[in-house]
Short mmCIF file of C-alpha atoms and ligand atoms in Angstrom, two decimals:
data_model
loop_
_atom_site.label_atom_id
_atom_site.label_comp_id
_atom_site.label_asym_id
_atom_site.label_seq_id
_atom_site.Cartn_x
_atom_site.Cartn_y
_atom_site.Cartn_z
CA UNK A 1 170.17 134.11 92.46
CA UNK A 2 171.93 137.20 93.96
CA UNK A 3 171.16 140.30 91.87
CA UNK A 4 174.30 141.15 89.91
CA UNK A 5 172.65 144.41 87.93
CA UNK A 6 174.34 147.61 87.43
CA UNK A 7 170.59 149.00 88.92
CA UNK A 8 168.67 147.34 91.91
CA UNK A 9 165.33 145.67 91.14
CA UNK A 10 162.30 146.18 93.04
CA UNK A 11 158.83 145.00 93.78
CA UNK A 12 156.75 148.58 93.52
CA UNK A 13 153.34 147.74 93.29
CA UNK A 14 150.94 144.77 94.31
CA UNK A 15 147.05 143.95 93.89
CA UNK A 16 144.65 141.74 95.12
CA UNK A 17 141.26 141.06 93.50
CA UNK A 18 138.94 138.67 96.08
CA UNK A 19 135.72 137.27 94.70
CA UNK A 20 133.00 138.73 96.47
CA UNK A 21 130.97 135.37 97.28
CA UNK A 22 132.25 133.08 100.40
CA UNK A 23 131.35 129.62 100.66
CA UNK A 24 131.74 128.61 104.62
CA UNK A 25 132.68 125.08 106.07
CA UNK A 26 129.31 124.89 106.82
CA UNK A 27 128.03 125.17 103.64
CA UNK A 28 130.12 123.31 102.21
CA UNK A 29 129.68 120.40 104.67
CA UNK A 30 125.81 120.45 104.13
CA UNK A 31 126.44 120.03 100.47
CA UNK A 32 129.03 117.10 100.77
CA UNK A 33 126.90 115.56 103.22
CA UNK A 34 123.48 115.53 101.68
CA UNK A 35 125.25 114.53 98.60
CA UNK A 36 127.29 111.73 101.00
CA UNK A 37 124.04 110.61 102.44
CA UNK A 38 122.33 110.36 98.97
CA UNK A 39 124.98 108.28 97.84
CA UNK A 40 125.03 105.91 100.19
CA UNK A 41 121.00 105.27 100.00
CA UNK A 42 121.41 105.24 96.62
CA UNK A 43 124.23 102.42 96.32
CA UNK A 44 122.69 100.47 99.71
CA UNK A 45 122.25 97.03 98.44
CA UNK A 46 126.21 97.25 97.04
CA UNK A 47 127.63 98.91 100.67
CA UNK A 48 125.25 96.08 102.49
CA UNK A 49 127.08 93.58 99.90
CA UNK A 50 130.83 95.29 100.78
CA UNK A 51 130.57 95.81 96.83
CA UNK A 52 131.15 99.59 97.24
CA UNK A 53 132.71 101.61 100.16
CA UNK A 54 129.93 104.16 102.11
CA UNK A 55 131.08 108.07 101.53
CA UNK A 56 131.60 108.88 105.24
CA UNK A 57 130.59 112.45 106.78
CA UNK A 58 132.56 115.58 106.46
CA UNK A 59 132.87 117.72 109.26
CA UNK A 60 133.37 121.81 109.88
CA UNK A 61 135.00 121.03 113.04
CA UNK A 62 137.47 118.72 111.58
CA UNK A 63 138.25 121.41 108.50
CA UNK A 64 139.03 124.17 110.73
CA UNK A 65 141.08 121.91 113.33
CA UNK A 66 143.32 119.98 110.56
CA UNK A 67 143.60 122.99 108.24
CA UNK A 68 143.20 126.74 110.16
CA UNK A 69 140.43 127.60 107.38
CA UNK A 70 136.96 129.13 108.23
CA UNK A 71 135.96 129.66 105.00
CA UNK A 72 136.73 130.37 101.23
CA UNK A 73 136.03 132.85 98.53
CA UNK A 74 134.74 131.74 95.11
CA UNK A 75 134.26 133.13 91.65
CA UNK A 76 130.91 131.96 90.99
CA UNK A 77 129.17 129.90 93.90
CA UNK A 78 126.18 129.00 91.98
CA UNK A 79 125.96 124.85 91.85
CA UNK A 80 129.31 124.49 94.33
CA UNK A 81 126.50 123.73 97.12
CA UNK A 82 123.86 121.38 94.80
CA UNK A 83 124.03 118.09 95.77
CA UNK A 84 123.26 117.31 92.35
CA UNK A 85 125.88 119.15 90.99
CA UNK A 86 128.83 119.59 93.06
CA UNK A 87 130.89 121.95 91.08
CA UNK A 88 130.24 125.86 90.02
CA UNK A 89 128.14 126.44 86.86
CA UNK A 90 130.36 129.43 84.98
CA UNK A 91 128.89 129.49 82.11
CA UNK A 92 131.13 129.35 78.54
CA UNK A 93 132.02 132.63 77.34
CA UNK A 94 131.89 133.47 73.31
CA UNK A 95 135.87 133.97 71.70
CA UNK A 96 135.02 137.30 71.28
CA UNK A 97 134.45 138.14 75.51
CA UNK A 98 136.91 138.47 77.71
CA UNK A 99 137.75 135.01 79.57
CA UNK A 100 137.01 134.44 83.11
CA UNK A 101 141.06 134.14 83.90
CA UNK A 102 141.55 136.93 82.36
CA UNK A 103 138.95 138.98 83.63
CA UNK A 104 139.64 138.01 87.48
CA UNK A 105 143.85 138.87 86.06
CA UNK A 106 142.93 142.38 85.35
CA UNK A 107 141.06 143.59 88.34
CA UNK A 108 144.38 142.40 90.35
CA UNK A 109 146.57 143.84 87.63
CA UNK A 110 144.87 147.51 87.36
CA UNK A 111 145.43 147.71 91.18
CA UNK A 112 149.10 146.90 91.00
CA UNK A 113 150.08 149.25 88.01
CA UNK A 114 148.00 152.19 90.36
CA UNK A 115 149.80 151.42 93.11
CA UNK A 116 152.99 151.73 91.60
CA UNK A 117 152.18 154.14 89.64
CA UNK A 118 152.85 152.53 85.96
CA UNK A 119 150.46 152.81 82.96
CA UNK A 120 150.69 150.11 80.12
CA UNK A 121 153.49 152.46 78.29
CA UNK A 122 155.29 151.76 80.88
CA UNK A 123 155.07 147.88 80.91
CA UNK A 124 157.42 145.57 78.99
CA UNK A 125 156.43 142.11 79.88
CA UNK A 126 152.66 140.31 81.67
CA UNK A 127 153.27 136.50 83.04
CA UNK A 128 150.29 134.76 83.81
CA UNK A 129 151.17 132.42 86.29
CA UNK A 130 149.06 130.19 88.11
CA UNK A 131 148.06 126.43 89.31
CA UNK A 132 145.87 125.84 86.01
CA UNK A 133 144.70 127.88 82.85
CA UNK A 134 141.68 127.76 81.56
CA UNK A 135 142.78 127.47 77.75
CA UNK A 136 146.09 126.49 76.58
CA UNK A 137 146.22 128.83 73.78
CA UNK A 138 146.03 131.83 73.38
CA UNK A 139 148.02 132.73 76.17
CA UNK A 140 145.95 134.17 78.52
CA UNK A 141 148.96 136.14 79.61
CA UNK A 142 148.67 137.95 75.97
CA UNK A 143 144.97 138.63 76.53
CA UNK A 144 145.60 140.42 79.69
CA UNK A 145 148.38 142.31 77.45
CA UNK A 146 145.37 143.26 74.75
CA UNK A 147 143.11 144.28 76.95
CA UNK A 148 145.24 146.43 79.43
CA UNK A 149 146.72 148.36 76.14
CA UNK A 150 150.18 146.95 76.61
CA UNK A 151 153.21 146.64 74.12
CA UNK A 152 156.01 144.43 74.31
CA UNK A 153 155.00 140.50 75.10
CA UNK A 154 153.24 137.94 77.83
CA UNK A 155 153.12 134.12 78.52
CA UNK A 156 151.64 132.12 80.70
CA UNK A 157 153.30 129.57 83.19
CA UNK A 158 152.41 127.14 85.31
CA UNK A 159 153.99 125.93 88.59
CA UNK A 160 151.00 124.86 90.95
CA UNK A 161 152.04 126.15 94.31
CA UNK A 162 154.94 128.34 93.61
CA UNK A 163 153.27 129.60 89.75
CA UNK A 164 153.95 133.43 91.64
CA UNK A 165 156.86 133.20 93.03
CA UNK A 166 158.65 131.62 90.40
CA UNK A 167 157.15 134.31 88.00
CA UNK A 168 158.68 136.80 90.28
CA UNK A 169 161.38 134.84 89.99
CA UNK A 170 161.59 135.73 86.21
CA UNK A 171 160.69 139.23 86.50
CA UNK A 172 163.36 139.71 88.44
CA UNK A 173 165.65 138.22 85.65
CA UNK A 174 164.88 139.76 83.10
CA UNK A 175 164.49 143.26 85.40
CA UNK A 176 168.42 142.32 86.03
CA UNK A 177 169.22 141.45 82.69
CA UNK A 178 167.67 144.48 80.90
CA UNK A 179 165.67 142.65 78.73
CA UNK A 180 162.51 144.46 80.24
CA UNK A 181 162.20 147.53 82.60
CA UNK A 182 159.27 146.48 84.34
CA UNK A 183 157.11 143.66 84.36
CA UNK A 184 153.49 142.48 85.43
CA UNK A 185 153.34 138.89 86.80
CA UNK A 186 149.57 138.38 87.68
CA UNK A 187 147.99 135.16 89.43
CA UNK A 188 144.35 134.41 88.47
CA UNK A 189 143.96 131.08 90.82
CA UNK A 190 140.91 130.17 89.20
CA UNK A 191 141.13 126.94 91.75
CA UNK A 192 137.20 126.03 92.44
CA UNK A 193 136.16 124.22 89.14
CA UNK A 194 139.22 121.47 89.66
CA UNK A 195 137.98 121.00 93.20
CA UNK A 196 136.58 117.29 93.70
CA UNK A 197 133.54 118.59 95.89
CA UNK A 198 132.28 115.20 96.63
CA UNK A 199 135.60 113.90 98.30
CA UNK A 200 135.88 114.69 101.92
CA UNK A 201 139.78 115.01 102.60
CA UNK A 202 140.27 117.72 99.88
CA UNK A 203 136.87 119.14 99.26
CA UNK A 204 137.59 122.18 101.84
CA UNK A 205 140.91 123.12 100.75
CA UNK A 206 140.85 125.41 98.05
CA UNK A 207 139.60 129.09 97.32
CA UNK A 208 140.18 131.25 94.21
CA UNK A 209 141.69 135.05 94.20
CA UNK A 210 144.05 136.68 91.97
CA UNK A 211 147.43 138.65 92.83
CA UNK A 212 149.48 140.80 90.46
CA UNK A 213 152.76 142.36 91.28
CA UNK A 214 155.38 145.04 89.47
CA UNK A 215 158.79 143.94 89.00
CA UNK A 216 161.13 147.16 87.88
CA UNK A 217 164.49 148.90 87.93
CA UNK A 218 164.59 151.28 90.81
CA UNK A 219 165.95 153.71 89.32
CA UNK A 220 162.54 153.57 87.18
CA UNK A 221 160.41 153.16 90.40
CA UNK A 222 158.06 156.35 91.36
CA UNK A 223 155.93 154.36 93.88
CA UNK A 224 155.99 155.86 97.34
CA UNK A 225 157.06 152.80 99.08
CA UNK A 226 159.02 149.61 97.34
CA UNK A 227 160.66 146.27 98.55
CA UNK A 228 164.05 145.67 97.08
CA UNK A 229 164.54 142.17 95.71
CA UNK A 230 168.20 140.94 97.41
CA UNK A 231 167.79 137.48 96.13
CA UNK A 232 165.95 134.31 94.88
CA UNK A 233 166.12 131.13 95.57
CA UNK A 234 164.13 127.98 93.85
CA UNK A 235 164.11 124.45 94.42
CA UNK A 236 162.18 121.24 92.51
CA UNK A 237 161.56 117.76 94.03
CA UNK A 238 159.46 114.81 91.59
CA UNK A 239 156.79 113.79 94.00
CA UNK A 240 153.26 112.48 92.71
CA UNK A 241 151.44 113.13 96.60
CA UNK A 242 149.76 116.26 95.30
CA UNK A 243 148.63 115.94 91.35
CA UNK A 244 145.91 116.30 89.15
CA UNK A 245 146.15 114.38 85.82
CA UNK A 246 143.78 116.66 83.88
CA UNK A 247 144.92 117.37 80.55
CA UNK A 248 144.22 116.91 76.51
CA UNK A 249 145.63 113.26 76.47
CA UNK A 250 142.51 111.90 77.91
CA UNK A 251 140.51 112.73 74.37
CA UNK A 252 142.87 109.71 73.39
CA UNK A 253 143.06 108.13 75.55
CA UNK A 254 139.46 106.83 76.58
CA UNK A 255 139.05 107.94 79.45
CA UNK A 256 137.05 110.07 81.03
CA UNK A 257 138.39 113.58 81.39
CA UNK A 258 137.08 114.49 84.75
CA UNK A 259 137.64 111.83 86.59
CA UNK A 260 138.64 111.55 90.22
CA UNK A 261 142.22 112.05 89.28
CA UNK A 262 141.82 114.22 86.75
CA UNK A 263 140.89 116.73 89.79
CA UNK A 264 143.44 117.78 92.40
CA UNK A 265 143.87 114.55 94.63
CA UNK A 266 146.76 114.21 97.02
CA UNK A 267 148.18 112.54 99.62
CA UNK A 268 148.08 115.14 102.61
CA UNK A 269 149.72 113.44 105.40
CA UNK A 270 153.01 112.79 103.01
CA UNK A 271 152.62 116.05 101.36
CA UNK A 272 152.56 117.67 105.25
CA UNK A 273 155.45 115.57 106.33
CA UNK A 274 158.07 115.70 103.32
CA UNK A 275 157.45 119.86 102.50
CA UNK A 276 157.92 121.35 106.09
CA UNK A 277 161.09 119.83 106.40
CA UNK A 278 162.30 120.99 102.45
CA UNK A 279 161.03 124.36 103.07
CA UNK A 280 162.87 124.95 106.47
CA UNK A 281 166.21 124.01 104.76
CA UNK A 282 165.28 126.14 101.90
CA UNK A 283 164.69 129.22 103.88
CA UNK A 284 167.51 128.66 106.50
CA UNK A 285 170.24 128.44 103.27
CA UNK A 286 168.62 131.04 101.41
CA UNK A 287 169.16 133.38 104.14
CA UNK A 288 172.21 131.85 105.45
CA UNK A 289 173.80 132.85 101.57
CA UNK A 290 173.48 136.47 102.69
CA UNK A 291 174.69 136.16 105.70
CA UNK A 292 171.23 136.71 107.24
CA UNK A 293 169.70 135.08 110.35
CA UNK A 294 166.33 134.35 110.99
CA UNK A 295 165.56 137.09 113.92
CA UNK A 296 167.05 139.55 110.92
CA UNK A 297 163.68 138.59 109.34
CA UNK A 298 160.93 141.20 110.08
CA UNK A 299 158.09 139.53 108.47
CA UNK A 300 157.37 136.18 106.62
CA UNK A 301 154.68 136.08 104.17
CA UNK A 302 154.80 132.28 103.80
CA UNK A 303 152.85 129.78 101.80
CA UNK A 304 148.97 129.68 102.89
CA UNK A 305 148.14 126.02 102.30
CA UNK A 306 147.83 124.24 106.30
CA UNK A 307 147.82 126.63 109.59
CA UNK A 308 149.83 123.59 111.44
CA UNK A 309 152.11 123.49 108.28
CA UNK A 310 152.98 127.23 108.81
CA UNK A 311 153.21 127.38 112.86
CA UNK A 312 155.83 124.11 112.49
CA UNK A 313 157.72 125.93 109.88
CA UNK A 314 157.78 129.26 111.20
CA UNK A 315 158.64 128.05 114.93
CA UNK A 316 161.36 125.51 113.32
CA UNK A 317 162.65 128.69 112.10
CA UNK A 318 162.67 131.47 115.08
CA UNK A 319 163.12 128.76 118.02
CA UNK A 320 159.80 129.36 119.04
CA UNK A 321 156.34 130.36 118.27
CA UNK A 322 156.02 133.04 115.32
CA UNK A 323 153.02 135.97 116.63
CA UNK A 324 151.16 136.93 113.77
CA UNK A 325 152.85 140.06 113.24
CA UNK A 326 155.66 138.29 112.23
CA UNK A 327 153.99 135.39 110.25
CA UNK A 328 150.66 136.34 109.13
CA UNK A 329 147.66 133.88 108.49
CA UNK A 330 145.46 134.83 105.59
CA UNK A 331 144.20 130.90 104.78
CA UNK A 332 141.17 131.17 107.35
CA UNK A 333 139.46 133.74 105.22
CA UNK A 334 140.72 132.84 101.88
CA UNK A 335 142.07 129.01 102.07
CA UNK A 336 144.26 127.76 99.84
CA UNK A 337 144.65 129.61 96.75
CA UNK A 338 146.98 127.68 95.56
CA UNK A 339 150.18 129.95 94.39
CA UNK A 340 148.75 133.42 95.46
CA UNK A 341 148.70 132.84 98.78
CA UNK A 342 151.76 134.38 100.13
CA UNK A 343 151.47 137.02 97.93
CA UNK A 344 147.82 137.88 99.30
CA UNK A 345 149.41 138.14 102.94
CA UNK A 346 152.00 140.52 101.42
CA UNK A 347 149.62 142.55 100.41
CA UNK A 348 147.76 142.72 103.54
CA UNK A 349 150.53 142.97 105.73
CA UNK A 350 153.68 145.05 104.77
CA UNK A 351 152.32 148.82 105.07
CA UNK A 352 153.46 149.50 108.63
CA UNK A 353 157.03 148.07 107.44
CA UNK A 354 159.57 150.65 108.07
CA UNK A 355 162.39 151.64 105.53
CA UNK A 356 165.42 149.20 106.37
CA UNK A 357 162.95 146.15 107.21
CA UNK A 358 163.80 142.75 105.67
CA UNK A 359 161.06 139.89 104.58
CA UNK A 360 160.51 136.86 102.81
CA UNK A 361 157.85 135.90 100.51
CA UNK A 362 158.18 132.17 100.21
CA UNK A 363 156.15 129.33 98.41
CA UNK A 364 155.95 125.46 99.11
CA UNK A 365 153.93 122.62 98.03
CA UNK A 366 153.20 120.80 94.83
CA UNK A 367 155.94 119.38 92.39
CA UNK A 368 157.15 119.63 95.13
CA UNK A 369 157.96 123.29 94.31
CA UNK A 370 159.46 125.67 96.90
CA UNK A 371 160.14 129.67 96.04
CA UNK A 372 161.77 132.35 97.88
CA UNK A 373 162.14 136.23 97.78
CA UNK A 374 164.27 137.95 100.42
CA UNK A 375 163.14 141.30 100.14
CA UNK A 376 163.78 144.84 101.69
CA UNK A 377 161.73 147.65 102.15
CA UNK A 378 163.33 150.98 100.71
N1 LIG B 1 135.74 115.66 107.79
C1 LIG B 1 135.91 114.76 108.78
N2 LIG B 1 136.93 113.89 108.81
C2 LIG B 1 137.80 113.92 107.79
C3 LIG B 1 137.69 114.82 106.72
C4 LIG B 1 136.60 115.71 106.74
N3 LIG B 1 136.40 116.61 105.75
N4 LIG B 1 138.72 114.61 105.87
C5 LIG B 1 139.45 113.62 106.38
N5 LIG B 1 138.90 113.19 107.54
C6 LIG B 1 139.36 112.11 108.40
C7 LIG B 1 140.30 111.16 107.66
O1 LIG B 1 139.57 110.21 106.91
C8 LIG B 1 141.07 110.54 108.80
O2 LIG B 1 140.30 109.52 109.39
P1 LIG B 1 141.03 108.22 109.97
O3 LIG B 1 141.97 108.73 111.03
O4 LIG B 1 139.89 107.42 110.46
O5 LIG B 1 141.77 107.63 108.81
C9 LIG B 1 141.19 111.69 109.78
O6 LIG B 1 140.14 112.61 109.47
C10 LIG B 1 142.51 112.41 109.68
O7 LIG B 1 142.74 112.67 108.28
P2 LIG B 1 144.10 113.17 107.73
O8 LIG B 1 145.18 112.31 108.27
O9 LIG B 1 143.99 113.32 106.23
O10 LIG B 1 144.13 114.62 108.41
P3 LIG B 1 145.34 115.60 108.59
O11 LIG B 1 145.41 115.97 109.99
O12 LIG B 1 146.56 115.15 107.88
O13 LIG B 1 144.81 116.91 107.77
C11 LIG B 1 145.15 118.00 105.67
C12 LIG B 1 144.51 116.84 106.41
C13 LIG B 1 144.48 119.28 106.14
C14 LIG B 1 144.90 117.83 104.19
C15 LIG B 1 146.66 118.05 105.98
O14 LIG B 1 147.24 116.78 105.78
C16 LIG B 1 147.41 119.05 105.12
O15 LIG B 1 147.09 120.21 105.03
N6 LIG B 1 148.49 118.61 104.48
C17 LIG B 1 149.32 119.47 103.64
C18 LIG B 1 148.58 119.69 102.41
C19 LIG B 1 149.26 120.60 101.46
O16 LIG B 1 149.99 121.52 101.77
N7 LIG B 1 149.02 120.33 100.23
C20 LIG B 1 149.58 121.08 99.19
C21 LIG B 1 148.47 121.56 98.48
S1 LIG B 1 149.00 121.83 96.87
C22 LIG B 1 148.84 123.45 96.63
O17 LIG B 1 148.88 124.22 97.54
C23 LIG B 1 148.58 123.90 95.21
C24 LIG B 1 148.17 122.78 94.29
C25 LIG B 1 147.61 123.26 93.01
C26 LIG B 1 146.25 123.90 93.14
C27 LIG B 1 145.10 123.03 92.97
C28 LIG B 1 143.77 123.75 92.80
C29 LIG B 1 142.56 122.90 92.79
#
C-alpha cells in the first residue's frame, strides 16, 4: 500500500533484546543423540521386529551445511540439553508477575522508545506480534501497555513468519490514517518451548529474541536518524508444509496436547522450494510498483530462516551473488527466530546508511506469509 497521508510515516526507533544463554549445534546434537541412542536401546526388541523405526543421529556438520546456523540463543536453557527432558523448564509465573512474553517485550521495547526518543505519553498504540503467545487472554500486547505506563490501546497478533512485518504493516496504517501518532509493534519470539527437541530435521532451527520498532508521523519524529516507509506490500498462500496444530481444541478433543504435531513440524524441502520462488516475485513487483530496480536497493534485511534460502533469493534478485553488506546474515548467531529475524538484521546493520539510501525489510515463510517494507533513510 503506497502511503497516501497528508504527513510521511517513519520507522524512528528499533530494539533488540537477545537472551544471554546460547545453546550450540554441538550441544544440542549431544542432547538429541544421547536421547536418540537411549531410545533406540530402549525400544530394541520392536526396531529388531521392524515394529518401530530407529531415531537416526543428528549431526553439527549437517546443521550448519543445510541451514548457515552455528548456534542459537535461548530464554532459559535449563532442561533444553537433558536427555530426559528435552524441552526448557521456565517455570509458571503467579497472575500477579509479569509474564515471560512480556517481560522479554519490554527490554526490546524500552530500547526502541530511547532510541527514538518517545516516552509512553507519547505512544498511542503496542502490537504484540509474534509466531505464538503464551496466553490467549489477556492480551499480552495490553500488559506490555500496563507496565510501560502507556495510554491509548494494544493487541496481540499472530502471523508466524511475517507476525513483524505485518504489524508494521498496521502501524503504518493507522500512522497514515491518523488514528494513532505513533505506535510500538514489539516481537517477543518466545520460539524454544514449541521446539520438538527430539526430532532431528527441525530440532536446530529455532532461537528466541525479541524486536520492537516505532512507527510515527515525521513530522512528530525527533530521532536523529529515521527510515521513511514508501510502501507495503503483503501476500498469503494456504499451505500446511510448515504448521503446528497446538491449540485449546485438543482439551476436547482427546488428544494429547503436545504431541508431535502439536509442535512446529514442517516439510522443509517443499517449504524451501515453493517460498523462494513467491518471495522473488513479491519483491521484484513490490519494487517494480515504484518504479524501483533492484541495484536501487542499498540493503536487504531479508527473512533469517535458511542461509541457501537467502543467497538463492538475493542472487535471483541482483543477477549475482549478494556480499554481505548488501544482504546481511544474522541466522548463524541467532537462527531462526521466527518473525524477528529481519528486523534483528535491521537493527544491526543500517547505521552506516547514508541519508537518500533505500532498503527493504522483507519476511517469508509460514502460511505461507510474505511481508515487505521499502524503506528510505531520511
Ligand atoms: N542431522 C543429520 N542429518 C539430517 C538432519 C540432522 N539434524 N536432519 C535431516 N537430516 C538428513 C535427512 O534425513 C535427509 O536424509 P536422506 O537424504 O537420507 O533422506 C538429509 O539429511 C537431507 O535432509 P533434508 O532434505 O531435510 O535437508 P535440506 O537440505 O532440505 O535442509 C532444512 C533442511 C534446513 C530444513 C531446509 O529444507 C530449509 O531450511 N528449508 C526451509 C525451511 C523454512 O524456511 N521454513 C520456514 C520456517 S517457518 C518460520 O520461519 C516461522 C514458523 C513459526 C515459528 C515456529 C517456532 C517454533
Amino acid at each position: 500500500m503506497p502511503n497516501s497521508a497528508s504527513t510521511s510515516v517513519v520507522i524512528s526507533g528499533s530494539g533488540l533484546w537477545t537472551p544471554e544463554y546460547i545453546v550450540t549445534n554441538d550441544e544440542l546434537v549431544a542432547a538429541y543423540n544421547a536421547w536418540a541412542g537411549e531410545y533406540n536401546t530402549r525400544h530394541a526388541a520392536a526396531i529388531r521386529a521392524g515394529e518401530r523405526e530407529p531415531k537416526a543421529m543428528s549431526s553439527a556438520e549437517f546443521i550448519e551445511k543445510a541451514s548457515g546456523i552455528k548456534q542459537r540463543h535461548v530464554y532459559i536453557k535449563d532442561g533444553i540439553l537433558d536427555p530426559a527432558r528435552m524441552r526448557p523448564r521456565i517455570p509458571e509465573r503467579p497472575e500477579t508477575a509479569l509474564s515471560d512474553q512480556a517481560e522479554m517485550a519490554i527490554h526490546a521495547a524500552r530500547e526502541a522508545m530511547e532510541t527514538a526518543g518517545k516516552t509512553a505519553a507519547d505512544i498511542d498504540a503496542v502490537i504484540v506480534s509474534c509466531a505464538y503467545t503464551q496466553r490467549a487472554y489477556p492480551a499480552i500486547a495490553i500488559e506490555v501497555q500496563n507496565a510501560l505506563g502507556i495510554d491509548g490501546f494494544g493487541f496481540d497478533m499472530l502471523v508466524a513468519c511475517s507476525a513483524a512485518t505485518f504489524s508494521l504493516h498496521r502501524a503504518y496504517e493507522m500512522v497514515a490514517a491518523g488514528t494513532a501518532r505513533c505506535v510500538l509493534t514489539i516481537n517477543p519470539e518466545l520460539t524454544s518451548p514449541q521446539i520438538n527437541y527430539c526430532d532431528r530435521d527441525s530440532h536446530f532451527i529455532f532461537g528466541d529474541v525479541a524486536t520492537a520498532t516505532i512507527i510515527e508521523r515525521a513530522d512528530n519524529c525527533r530521532a536523529s536518524h529515521s527510515y521513511e516507509i514508501l510502501s507495503t506490500r503483503a501476500k498469503t498462500k494456504f499451505s500446511s508444509n510448515v504448521r503446528s496444530n497446538f491449540g485449546y481444541v485438543s482439551r476436547a478433543s482427546d488428544v494429547d496436547p503436545f504431541g508431535p504435531d502439536k509442535l512446529f513440524h514442517q516439510n522443509g524441502r517443499r517449504v524451501f522450494k515453493e517460498v523462494c520462488p513467491m518471495a522473488i516475485s513479491h519483491l521484484q513487483d513490490h519494487l517494480a510498483r515504484h518504479n524501483l530496480a533492484t541495484t536501487d536497493i542499498r540493503r536487504w534485511w531479508i527473512h533469517q530462516a535458511n542461509l541457501s534460502m537467502n543467497l538463492l533469493i538475493s542472487g535471483k534478485l541482483l543477477g549475482r551473488k549478494a556480499t554481505f553488506d548488501e544482504v546481511p546474515v544474522v541466522l548463524d548467531r541467532y537462527a531462526n527466530t521466527a518473525s524477528a529475524g529481519s528486523l534483528i538484521a535491521f537493527y544491526l546493520y543500517q547505521q552506516d546508511l547514508e541519508p537518500g539510501d533505500m532498503g527493504v525489510i522483507c519476511s517469508f515463510g509460514a502460511g505461507y506469509s510474505i511481508g515487505s517494507l521499502v524503506v528510505k533513510k531520511q
